[in-house]
mmCIF file with all atom_site columns, C-alpha atoms in Angstrom:
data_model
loop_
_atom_site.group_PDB
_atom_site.id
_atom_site.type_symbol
_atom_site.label_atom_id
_atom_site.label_alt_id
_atom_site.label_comp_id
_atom_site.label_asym_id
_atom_site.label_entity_id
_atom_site.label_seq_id
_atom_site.pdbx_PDB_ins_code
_atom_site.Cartn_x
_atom_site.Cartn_y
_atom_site.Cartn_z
_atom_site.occupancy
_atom_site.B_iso_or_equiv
_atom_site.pdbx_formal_charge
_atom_site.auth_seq_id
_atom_site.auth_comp_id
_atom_site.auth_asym_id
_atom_site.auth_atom_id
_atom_site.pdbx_PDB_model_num
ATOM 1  C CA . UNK A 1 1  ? 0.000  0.000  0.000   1.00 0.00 ? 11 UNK A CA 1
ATOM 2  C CA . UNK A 1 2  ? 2.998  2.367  0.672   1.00 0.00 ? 12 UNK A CA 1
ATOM 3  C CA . UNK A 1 3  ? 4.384  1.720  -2.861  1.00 0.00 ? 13 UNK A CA 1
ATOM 4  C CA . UNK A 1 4  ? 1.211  2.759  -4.134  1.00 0.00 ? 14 UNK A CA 1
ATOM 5  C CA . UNK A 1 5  ? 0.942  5.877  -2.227  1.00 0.00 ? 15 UNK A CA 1
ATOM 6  C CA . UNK A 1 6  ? 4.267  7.018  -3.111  1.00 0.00 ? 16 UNK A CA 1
ATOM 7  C CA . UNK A 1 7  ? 3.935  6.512  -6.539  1.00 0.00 ? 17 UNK A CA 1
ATOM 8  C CA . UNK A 1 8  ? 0.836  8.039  -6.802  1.00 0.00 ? 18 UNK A CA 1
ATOM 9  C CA . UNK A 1 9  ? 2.560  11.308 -5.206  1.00 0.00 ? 19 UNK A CA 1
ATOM 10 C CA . UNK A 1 10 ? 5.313  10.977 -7.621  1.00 0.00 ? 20 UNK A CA 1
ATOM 11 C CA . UNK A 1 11 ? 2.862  11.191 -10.282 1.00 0.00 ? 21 UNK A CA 1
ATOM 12 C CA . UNK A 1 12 ? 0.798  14.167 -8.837  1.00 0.00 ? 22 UNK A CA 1
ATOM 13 C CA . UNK A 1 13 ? 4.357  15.860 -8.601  1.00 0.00 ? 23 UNK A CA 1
ATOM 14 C CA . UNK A 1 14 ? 5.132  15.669 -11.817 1.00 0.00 ? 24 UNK A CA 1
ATOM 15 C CA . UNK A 1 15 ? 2.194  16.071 -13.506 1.00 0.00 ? 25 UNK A CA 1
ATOM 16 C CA . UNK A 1 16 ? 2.052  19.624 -11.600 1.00 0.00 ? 26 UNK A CA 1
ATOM 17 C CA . UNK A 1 17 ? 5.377  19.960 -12.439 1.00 0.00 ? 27 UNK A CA 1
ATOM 18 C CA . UNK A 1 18 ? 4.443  19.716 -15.923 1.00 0.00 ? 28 UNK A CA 1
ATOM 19 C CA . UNK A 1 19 ? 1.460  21.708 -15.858 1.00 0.00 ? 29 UNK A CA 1
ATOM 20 C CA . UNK A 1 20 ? 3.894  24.595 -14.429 1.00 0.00 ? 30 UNK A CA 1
ATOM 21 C CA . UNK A 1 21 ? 6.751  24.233 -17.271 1.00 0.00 ? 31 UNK A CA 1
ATOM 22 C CA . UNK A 1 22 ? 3.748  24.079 -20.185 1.00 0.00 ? 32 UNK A CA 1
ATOM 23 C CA . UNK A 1 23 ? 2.472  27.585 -18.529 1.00 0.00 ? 33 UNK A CA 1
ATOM 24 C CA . UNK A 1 24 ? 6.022  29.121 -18.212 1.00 0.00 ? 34 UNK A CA 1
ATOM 25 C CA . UNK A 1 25 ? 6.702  27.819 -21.727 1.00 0.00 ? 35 UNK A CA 1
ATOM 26 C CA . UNK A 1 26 ? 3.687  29.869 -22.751 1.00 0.00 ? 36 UNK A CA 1
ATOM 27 C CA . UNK A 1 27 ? 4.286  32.606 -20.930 1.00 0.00 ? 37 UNK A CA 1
ATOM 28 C CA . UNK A 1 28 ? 7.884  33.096 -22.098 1.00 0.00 ? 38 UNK A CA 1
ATOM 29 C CA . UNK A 1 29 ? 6.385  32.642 -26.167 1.00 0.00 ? 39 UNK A CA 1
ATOM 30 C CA . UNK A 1 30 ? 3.663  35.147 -25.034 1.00 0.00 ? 40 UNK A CA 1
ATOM 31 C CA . UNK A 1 31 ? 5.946  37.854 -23.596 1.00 0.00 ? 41 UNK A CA 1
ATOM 32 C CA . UNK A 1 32 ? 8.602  37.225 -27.022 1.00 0.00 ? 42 UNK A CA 1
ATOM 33 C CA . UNK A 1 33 ? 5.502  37.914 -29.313 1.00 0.00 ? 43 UNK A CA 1
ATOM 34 C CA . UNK A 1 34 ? 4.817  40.607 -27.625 1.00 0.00 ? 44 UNK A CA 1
ATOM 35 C CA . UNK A 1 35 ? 8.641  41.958 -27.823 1.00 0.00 ? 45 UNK A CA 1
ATOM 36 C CA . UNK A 1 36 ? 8.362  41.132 -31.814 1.00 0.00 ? 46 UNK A CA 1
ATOM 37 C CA . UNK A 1 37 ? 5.169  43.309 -32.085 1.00 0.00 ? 47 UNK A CA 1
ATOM 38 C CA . UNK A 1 38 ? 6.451  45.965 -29.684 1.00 0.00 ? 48 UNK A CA 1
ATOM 39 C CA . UNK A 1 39 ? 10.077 45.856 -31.970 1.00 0.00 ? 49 UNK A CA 1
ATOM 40 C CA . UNK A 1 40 ? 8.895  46.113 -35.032 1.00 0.00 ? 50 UNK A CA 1
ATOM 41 C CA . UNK A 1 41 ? 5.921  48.961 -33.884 1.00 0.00 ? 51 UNK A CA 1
ATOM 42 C CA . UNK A 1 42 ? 9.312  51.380 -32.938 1.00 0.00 ? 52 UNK A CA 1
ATOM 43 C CA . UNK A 1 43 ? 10.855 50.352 -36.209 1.00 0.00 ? 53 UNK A CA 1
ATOM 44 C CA . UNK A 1 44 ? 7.877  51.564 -38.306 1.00 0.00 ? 54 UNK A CA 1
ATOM 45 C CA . UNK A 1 45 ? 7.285  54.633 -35.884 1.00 0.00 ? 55 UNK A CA 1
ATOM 46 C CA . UNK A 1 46 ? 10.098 56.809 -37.743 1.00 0.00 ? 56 UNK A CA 1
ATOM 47 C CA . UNK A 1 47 ? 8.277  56.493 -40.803 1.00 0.00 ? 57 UNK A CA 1
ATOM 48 C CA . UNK A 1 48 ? 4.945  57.375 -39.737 1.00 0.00 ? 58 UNK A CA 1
ATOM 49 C CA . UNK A 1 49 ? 6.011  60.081 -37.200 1.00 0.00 ? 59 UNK A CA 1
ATOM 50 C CA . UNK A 1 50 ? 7.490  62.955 -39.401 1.00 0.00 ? 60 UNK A CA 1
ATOM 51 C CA . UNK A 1 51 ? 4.434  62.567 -41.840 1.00 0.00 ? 61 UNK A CA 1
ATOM 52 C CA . UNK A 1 52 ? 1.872  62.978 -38.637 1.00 0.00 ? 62 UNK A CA 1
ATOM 53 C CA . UNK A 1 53 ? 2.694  64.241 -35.157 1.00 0.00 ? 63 UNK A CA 1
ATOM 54 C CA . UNK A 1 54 ? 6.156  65.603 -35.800 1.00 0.00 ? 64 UNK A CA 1
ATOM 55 C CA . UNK A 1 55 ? 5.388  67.748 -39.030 1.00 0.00 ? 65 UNK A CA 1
ATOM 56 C CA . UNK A 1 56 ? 5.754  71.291 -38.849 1.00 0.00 ? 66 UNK A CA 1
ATOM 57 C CA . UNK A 1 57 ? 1.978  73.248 -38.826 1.00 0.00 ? 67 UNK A CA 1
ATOM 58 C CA . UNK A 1 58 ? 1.154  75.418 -41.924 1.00 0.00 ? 68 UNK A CA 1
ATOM 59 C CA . UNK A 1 59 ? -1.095 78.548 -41.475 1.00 0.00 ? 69 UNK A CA 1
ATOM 60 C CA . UNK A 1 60 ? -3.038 79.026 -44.384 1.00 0.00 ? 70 UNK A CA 1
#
């Protein structure tokens, strides 16, 4: 009966254990999309900037 038991909390172990990694896995390819996105938003903002916000105002 002991055997049992203490495989039974090996498997609980690392079943959590692999329920954590799979959700840190996820969060780490969350966060690097995010970075991607972010990256290449800054990259385009030059271009977009001059022609918008950073233009100088005309008085007709």
């Amino acid at each position: 009966m002991i055997w049992f038991a203490s495989h039974w909390m090996q498997g609980a172990v690392l079943c959590a254990a692999g329920y954590n990694l799979r959700w840190l896995l996820h969060a780490i390819v969350r966060l690097w999309l995010a970075l991607v996105f972010f990256l290449a938003w800054l990259r385009c903002l030059p271009s977009v900037l001059p022609q918008t916000l950073l233009a100088p105002r005309t008085t007709i």
